[in-house]
């Protein structure tokens, strides 16, 4: 029985990203949507997914309705297995204990580089964004999933500033810079699931969100996007996923609809 | 600002390291901080912020301070608008994702009036750790290739002499003063932190001087019953101030959650009126009250009771 | 023995890191250790030694193991005489100052039969720490100029690119297996250590595999009530064995002091009869008993009661 | 009223060393006699002397009669202010938080280098000693007091192996090796208190223990010992010092008389 479920773009991104997180793995989640999405995965298909937060938390079970607006506050430690110093929890990535880093993206380019620092000139920016936080470390040291809204001004050819490194200038440049592990795995938007061409280190369209078309994706992307041969269509959020999501974020603090 | 190893050691060697009482008033403690020095702030974002000390620093009209903090929240706005600092070393700066980007940070940084020196979170932690360990740098595999790295003047790359791996070298950060809030400390400065340790142990060891505020001063005999819970040893510490609710409106793990109503009120004011809004806030909450107790009195009891109850229930569920 | 960063990461990435039960018997756990690998031993000197695991390692007649340990006590004698190892990496090796220099260590090292690879205590600690941090080395200001440094093949000197200071670089040590005894662990491997942490947190993170023995297996919900007391996270751990009195005759902080009568007896035998004495000891205490419980049964109840009572009274005075 | 007190050579060394430890300072004490001596100082003239032990202990107050034979066992933590990881407590010296390192010496040479590793050839030693422990770190990073029995075979021209560095080969050699802080301050024996010539980095006789003579000291020293101009005679252990010492070490585990 096909029930028409309704969801907004933010909910779609959140649910679609959560699906990528496998049971038994370790995910380092940033504040905001990544945090919500990781907890959603834990409450649905990935019961033994271990979440790490920058504040210094291993394996918490955050309470529904009490999602904190920072990964550095005490509610993030709810029913945690371990609480440890910030530097030490970040170093777990350097040691290789983290399967996925999970970030939001303000501006991402074709190489998966993320900018969360400067729009415009570095010295006199139009917008000074909040900065890297643990983002640079996550992107330098782990395989990364980026969750974001799909807009031309957000998916750009070249970011104004590489806060969190993707494949830098493509090809072998990431490894040559010294970043021999990690790299961007997927970028999940409300229109598409984007992967990377392994050799070129360049973003490509792998899957379409329900209802999206290649044309629409291309229209909303700031560079010429490669399309993979075996393009698939992702399935829509299920009632169950939405139900759990709404329990987790009843006030819609993280899943406010964003303009199409 | 870079000092030699022997200069750094000298500061520490000259400290009176005897087991002696160091309890001071907020104003006495803050008087230990000169102008134009580097102050590291303990806690992270809006958790375990030494707000009582920041409150007093602003009131004493300190000038030319450089601050470093792992993640900077509303206290960064206040220090900028009060004119206390024009240079903040941190990895992230805003009240929190749901509240948006700080207009104050944007105002001062976009105009070039203030410098927000951006390090990756781990790199900043390693800088403190190098400072705490007494080495001039630590190697890392982060920041390489990024513009964060390019924009910094005091980082280096090296090829590892053992493996040939390319590594980032981050320089030690040894603040002149560390200001840290803890749940418990004895009169000598032995401090026990509950919950998130953040970078505070490293900050305390890296700094020349350490000023502690504590929710509660406890007897030294209590410390000695659980010495494996002590996070900061007394001989690092120069002043201990008893400051219950010393983080408000920010949180203190296990004691109170943030006062979110107050935070919402502040952010609204700041986002709507920018610098003028924060000036209003400073007038009312920082310059107005005569004592820190009077500052606390401006909060709503019902909010504090709620924040306290939630925190005390704990998170062990 | 040196492995590349990607090789080291691969071992860790391939671990099943889910929150799953890992409780095993002593013999199942020790069966995870192949011959000819590097095993790091937790604890220090005769404190929190994972004796139950060493007991079983010797009984399973493992061969060609390299051991590292911050300070080596009587367990080093036993591993040499049993033929388990001919290579021990440590900073000090003997039962204790009042007991004199180990005749076993002297016998094997002076004859050239075994290698005692000597590092300074801090350097060895930094090696584990580098391994835990995922960097190939850490810088230090120790060992320089000494013959300890000269005699080591895998240390380097560098001139600091920031300060020009001459520094020693100690290479990361990433053991194949870490064996660690703790006071409390849950079935998933979350471990909480009381008292001296020694180098155990770093050892656990540096190693490919971690085998824990614990005085007591506790429920995961108990861990979650005090997550800030957890020292080793579950995803590092490959096996958890419940082994009460698992350090005897050595001590376990807060649970029992050393069985000094037993230690005196052992040292007397070892000092008087050297290798033959230790063989006698192994026959009686290691090869003789059928189970670890039977090993414990060879101790005197009055000694254990005394050791337990003293430790449980604590040291908070 | 001069009372003739009786004491053995080990007691003399212990008490004489303890006197060097000032109140309000921090001392890192090795196992055995240094541990006993530091606690003696704390129980007599230096009430707020802070003792650090290698096991990871800051500021313990060890109970009389319960002196442990290792600085890594739990009785060392009695009434401690802090217990911390081994590496971290050793690093406190590198940071500069330790005023004195306090070691025993198996073999010490004219430059204050200590050997606790090899007698004879390194590859096939006559005696393999227990090794450095924290000794090398203490001697590399802190100002050091060495307590030892005065014998020709122990105070030698050149040690067989430099376990813990003094002034290496004298002159500027310690600094040139990279050890820019610390250095041996005093060597305390049952015959003498020995200091170092600052420029040459060479041991010299500063004080005589009660009853000792320059001749006797020289006779028992394995190299040509310089004598300072203002040579002094140390005062004998007091009854009070001996009384406290005997309470601390009633079984004389650390203060057995050693042959003259």
mmCIF file of N, CA and C in Angstrom, chain B residues 5-6 8-9 12-13 15-19 131-135 174 186 190 205-208 220 223-224 227-228 230-236, chain D residues 24-26 48 50 52 58-61 77-84 91-99 140-143 175 180-182:
data_model
loop_
_atom_site.group_PDB
_atom_site.id
_atom_site.type_symbol
_atom_site.label_atom_id
_atom_site.label_comp_id
_atom_site.label_asym_id
_atom_site.label_seq_id
_atom_site.Cartn_x
_atom_site.Cartn_y
_atom_site.Cartn_z
ATOM 1 N N UNK B 5 62.195 28.234 25.415
ATOM 2 C CA UNK B 5 61.952 27.197 26.434
ATOM 3 C C UNK B 5 62.410 27.661 27.815
ATOM 4 N N UNK B 6 63.573 28.271 27.882
ATOM 5 C CA UNK B 6 64.075 28.684 29.191
ATOM 6 C C UNK B 6 63.245 29.806 29.794
ATOM 7 N N UNK B 8 60.025 30.178 29.282
ATOM 8 C CA UNK B 8 58.789 29.529 29.732
ATOM 9 C C UNK B 8 58.999 28.795 31.043
ATOM 10 N N UNK B 9 60.114 28.091 31.134
ATOM 11 C CA UNK B 9 60.414 27.360 32.370
ATOM 12 C C UNK B 9 60.593 28.298 33.538
ATOM 13 N N UNK B 12 57.517 29.285 35.388
ATOM 14 C CA UNK B 12 56.944 28.204 36.179
ATOM 15 C C UNK B 12 57.822 27.924 37.401
ATOM 16 N N UNK B 13 59.135 27.969 37.179
ATOM 17 C CA UNK B 13 60.056 27.678 38.283
ATOM 18 C C UNK B 13 59.929 28.711 39.394
ATOM 19 N N UNK B 15 57.257 30.237 40.331
ATOM 20 C CA UNK B 15 55.978 30.204 41.052
ATOM 21 C C UNK B 15 56.194 29.682 42.477
ATOM 22 N N UNK B 16 55.404 30.197 43.403
ATOM 23 C CA UNK B 16 55.400 29.601 44.740
ATOM 24 C C UNK B 16 54.574 28.326 44.641
ATOM 25 N N UNK B 17 55.259 27.189 44.671
ATOM 26 C CA UNK B 17 54.562 25.929 44.429
ATOM 27 C C UNK B 17 54.182 25.183 45.713
ATOM 28 N N UNK B 18 54.339 25.836 46.839
ATOM 29 C CA UNK B 18 53.968 25.205 48.102
ATOM 30 C C UNK B 18 52.461 24.987 48.198
ATOM 31 N N UNK B 19 52.080 24.050 49.045
ATOM 32 C CA UNK B 19 50.663 23.749 49.253
ATOM 33 C C UNK B 19 50.089 24.844 50.166
ATOM 34 N N UNK B 131 52.266 22.916 24.566
ATOM 35 C CA UNK B 131 52.620 23.861 25.633
ATOM 36 C C UNK B 131 52.666 23.183 26.983
ATOM 37 N N UNK B 132 51.709 22.306 27.231
ATOM 38 C CA UNK B 132 51.639 21.586 28.510
ATOM 39 C C UNK B 132 52.790 20.597 28.658
ATOM 40 N N UNK B 133 53.230 20.041 27.539
ATOM 41 C CA UNK B 133 54.284 19.020 27.574
ATOM 42 C C UNK B 133 55.688 19.627 27.615
ATOM 43 N N UNK B 134 55.791 20.900 27.359
ATOM 44 C CA UNK B 134 57.112 21.515 27.334
ATOM 45 C C UNK B 134 57.898 21.229 26.062
ATOM 46 N N UNK B 135 57.193 20.978 24.965
ATOM 47 C CA UNK B 135 57.858 20.835 23.662
ATOM 48 C C UNK B 135 57.397 21.978 22.748
ATOM 49 N N UNK B 174 51.533 28.709 24.740
ATOM 50 C CA UNK B 174 51.689 28.884 26.186
ATOM 51 C C UNK B 174 51.093 30.225 26.596
ATOM 52 N N UNK B 186 39.870 22.734 45.804
ATOM 53 C CA UNK B 186 40.181 23.001 47.203
ATOM 54 C C UNK B 186 40.884 24.360 47.297
ATOM 55 N N UNK B 190 43.762 22.448 43.836
ATOM 56 C CA UNK B 190 43.486 21.125 43.253
ATOM 57 C C UNK B 190 42.065 21.128 42.720
ATOM 58 N N UNK B 205 48.237 23.489 32.313
ATOM 59 C CA UNK B 205 49.675 23.195 32.359
ATOM 60 C C UNK B 205 50.465 24.067 31.384
ATOM 61 N N UNK B 206 49.815 24.517 30.322
ATOM 62 C CA UNK B 206 50.522 25.312 29.322
ATOM 63 C C UNK B 206 50.725 26.758 29.771
ATOM 64 N N UNK B 207 49.805 27.248 30.603
ATOM 65 C CA UNK B 207 49.823 28.677 30.956
ATOM 66 C C UNK B 207 50.854 28.999 32.041
ATOM 67 N N UNK B 208 51.310 30.248 32.034
ATOM 68 C CA UNK B 208 52.183 30.718 33.126
ATOM 69 C C UNK B 208 51.409 30.785 34.444
ATOM 70 N N UNK B 220 40.592 20.101 51.270
ATOM 71 C CA UNK B 220 41.680 19.320 50.684
ATOM 72 C C UNK B 220 41.539 17.829 51.001
ATOM 73 N N UNK B 223 39.604 16.081 48.345
ATOM 74 C CA UNK B 223 40.447 15.833 47.158
ATOM 75 C C UNK B 223 41.272 14.564 47.380
ATOM 76 N N UNK B 224 41.849 14.454 48.546
ATOM 77 C CA UNK B 224 42.765 13.351 48.840
ATOM 78 C C UNK B 224 42.062 11.999 48.914
ATOM 79 N N UNK B 227 42.185 11.067 44.730
ATOM 80 C CA UNK B 227 43.231 11.801 43.985
ATOM 81 C C UNK B 227 43.229 11.460 42.503
ATOM 82 N N UNK B 228 42.659 10.315 42.147
ATOM 83 C CA UNK B 228 42.614 9.965 40.716
ATOM 84 C C UNK B 228 41.511 10.715 39.975
ATOM 85 N N UNK B 230 41.479 14.140 40.397
ATOM 86 C CA UNK B 230 42.002 15.506 40.294
ATOM 87 C C UNK B 230 42.486 15.759 38.867
ATOM 88 N N UNK B 231 42.079 16.877 38.289
ATOM 89 C CA UNK B 231 42.424 17.179 36.904
ATOM 90 C C UNK B 231 43.493 18.258 36.781
ATOM 91 N N UNK B 232 43.522 19.164 37.734
ATOM 92 C CA UNK B 232 44.522 20.235 37.711
ATOM 93 C C UNK B 232 45.228 20.231 39.064
ATOM 94 N N UNK B 233 46.566 20.101 39.059
ATOM 95 C CA UNK B 233 47.279 20.062 40.338
ATOM 96 C C UNK B 233 47.469 21.458 40.925
ATOM 97 N N UNK B 234 47.452 21.514 42.239
ATOM 98 C CA UNK B 234 47.463 22.809 42.940
ATOM 99 C C UNK B 234 48.617 23.702 42.527
ATOM 100 N N UNK B 235 49.780 23.118 42.214
ATOM 101 C CA UNK B 235 50.945 23.989 42.004
ATOM 102 C C UNK B 235 50.900 24.780 40.704
ATOM 103 N N UNK B 236 49.948 24.437 39.833
ATOM 104 C CA UNK B 236 49.734 25.261 38.631
ATOM 105 C C UNK B 236 48.941 26.521 38.943
ATOM 106 N N UNK D 24 58.173 24.203 50.343
ATOM 107 C CA UNK D 24 57.503 24.921 49.252
ATOM 108 C C UNK D 24 57.978 24.509 47.872
ATOM 109 N N UNK D 25 58.933 23.586 47.814
ATOM 110 C CA UNK D 25 59.454 23.163 46.517
ATOM 111 C C UNK D 25 58.814 21.842 46.078
ATOM 112 N N UNK D 26 59.125 21.464 44.856
ATOM 113 C CA UNK D 26 58.611 20.221 44.295
ATOM 114 C C UNK D 26 59.781 19.292 44.000
ATOM 115 N N UNK D 48 55.551 21.595 53.549
ATOM 116 C CA UNK D 48 54.797 21.735 52.298
ATOM 117 C C UNK D 48 55.649 21.369 51.086
ATOM 118 N N UNK D 50 56.412 19.250 48.126
ATOM 119 C CA UNK D 50 55.551 18.395 47.306
ATOM 120 C C UNK D 50 56.393 17.312 46.656
ATOM 121 N N UNK D 52 56.758 14.133 44.084
ATOM 122 C CA UNK D 52 56.213 13.484 42.891
ATOM 123 C C UNK D 52 56.841 12.107 42.758
ATOM 124 N N UNK D 58 51.169 13.020 42.767
ATOM 125 C CA UNK D 58 51.535 14.376 43.173
ATOM 126 C C UNK D 58 51.118 14.583 44.620
ATOM 127 N N UNK D 59 52.095 14.958 45.443
ATOM 128 C CA UNK D 59 51.795 15.379 46.805
ATOM 129 C C UNK D 59 51.188 14.321 47.688
ATOM 130 N N UNK D 60 51.826 13.158 47.822
ATOM 131 C CA UNK D 60 51.326 12.149 48.761
ATOM 132 C C UNK D 60 51.854 12.432 50.166
ATOM 133 N N UNK D 61 51.233 11.800 51.134
ATOM 134 C CA UNK D 61 51.749 11.833 52.497
ATOM 135 C C UNK D 61 51.828 10.380 52.960
ATOM 136 N N UNK D 77 50.478 6.402 46.792
ATOM 137 C CA UNK D 77 49.424 7.382 46.514
ATOM 138 C C UNK D 77 48.701 7.810 47.787
ATOM 139 N N UNK D 78 49.195 7.375 48.936
ATOM 140 C CA UNK D 78 48.501 7.663 50.187
ATOM 141 C C UNK D 78 48.285 9.163 50.373
ATOM 142 N N UNK D 79 47.054 9.508 50.540
ATOM 143 C CA UNK D 79 46.653 10.899 50.770
ATOM 144 C C UNK D 79 47.227 11.842 49.719
ATOM 145 N N UNK D 80 47.380 11.362 48.527
ATOM 146 C CA UNK D 80 47.922 12.187 47.451
ATOM 147 C C UNK D 80 46.919 13.259 47.038
ATOM 148 N N UNK D 81 47.432 14.327 46.459
ATOM 149 C CA UNK D 81 46.575 15.380 45.915
ATOM 150 C C UNK D 81 46.104 15.031 44.511
ATOM 151 N N UNK D 82 46.918 14.244 43.823
ATOM 152 C CA UNK D 82 46.562 13.904 42.445
ATOM 153 C C UNK D 82 47.284 12.639 42.029
ATOM 154 N N UNK D 83 46.600 11.831 41.266
ATOM 155 C CA UNK D 83 47.186 10.638 40.662
ATOM 156 C C UNK D 83 46.966 10.786 39.159
ATOM 157 N N UNK D 84 48.015 10.617 38.379
ATOM 158 C CA UNK D 84 47.892 10.854 36.929
ATOM 159 C C UNK D 84 48.756 9.879 36.145
ATOM 160 N N UNK D 91 56.289 14.243 32.339
ATOM 161 C CA UNK D 91 56.286 15.454 31.511
ATOM 162 C C UNK D 91 56.251 16.738 32.339
ATOM 163 N N UNK D 92 55.764 16.650 33.576
ATOM 164 C CA UNK D 92 55.774 17.838 34.431
ATOM 165 C C UNK D 92 57.189 18.383 34.587
ATOM 166 N N UNK D 93 58.158 17.478 34.524
ATOM 167 C CA UNK D 93 59.555 17.929 34.597
ATOM 168 C C UNK D 93 59.949 18.677 33.347
ATOM 169 N N UNK D 94 59.482 18.179 32.209
ATOM 170 C CA UNK D 94 59.820 18.837 30.954
ATOM 171 C C UNK D 94 59.208 20.236 30.905
ATOM 172 N N UNK D 95 58.066 20.382 31.538
ATOM 173 C CA UNK D 95 57.398 21.687 31.578
ATOM 174 C C UNK D 95 58.072 22.641 32.561
ATOM 175 N N UNK D 96 58.840 22.091 33.511
ATOM 176 C CA UNK D 96 59.567 22.939 34.450
ATOM 177 C C UNK D 96 58.958 22.999 35.843
ATOM 178 N N UNK D 97 57.995 22.108 36.113
ATOM 179 C CA UNK D 97 57.308 22.157 37.406
ATOM 180 C C UNK D 97 58.063 21.469 38.547
ATOM 181 N N UNK D 98 59.227 20.898 38.246
ATOM 182 C CA UNK D 98 59.944 20.157 39.281
ATOM 183 C C UNK D 98 61.227 20.905 39.662
ATOM 184 N N UNK D 99 61.367 21.213 40.963
ATOM 185 C CA UNK D 99 62.557 21.941 41.415
ATOM 186 C C UNK D 99 63.753 21.021 41.553
ATOM 187 N N UNK D 140 67.724 14.519 32.738
ATOM 188 C CA UNK D 140 67.707 15.342 31.531
ATOM 189 C C UNK D 140 66.951 16.649 31.754
ATOM 190 N N UNK D 141 65.978 16.633 32.665
ATOM 191 C CA UNK D 141 65.000 17.715 32.710
ATOM 192 C C UNK D 141 64.973 18.522 33.997
ATOM 193 N N UNK D 142 65.596 17.997 35.074
ATOM 194 C CA UNK D 142 65.507 18.702 36.349
ATOM 195 C C UNK D 142 66.885 18.883 36.971
ATOM 196 N N UNK D 143 66.939 19.749 37.964
ATOM 197 C CA UNK D 143 68.147 19.868 38.767
ATOM 198 C C UNK D 143 68.187 18.676 39.711
ATOM 199 N N UNK D 175 74.710 21.252 27.390
ATOM 200 C CA UNK D 175 73.847 22.175 26.636
ATOM 201 C C UNK D 175 73.906 21.877 25.150
ATOM 202 N N UNK D 180 69.209 21.786 27.744
ATOM 203 C CA UNK D 180 69.470 23.180 28.096
ATOM 204 C C UNK D 180 68.966 23.541 29.483
ATOM 205 N N UNK D 181 68.203 22.654 30.108
ATOM 206 C CA UNK D 181 67.762 22.904 31.488
ATOM 207 C C UNK D 181 68.298 21.778 32.379
ATOM 208 N N UNK D 182 68.148 21.959 33.678
ATOM 209 C CA UNK D 182 68.545 20.913 34.620
ATOM 210 C C UNK D 182 70.046 20.730 34.725
#
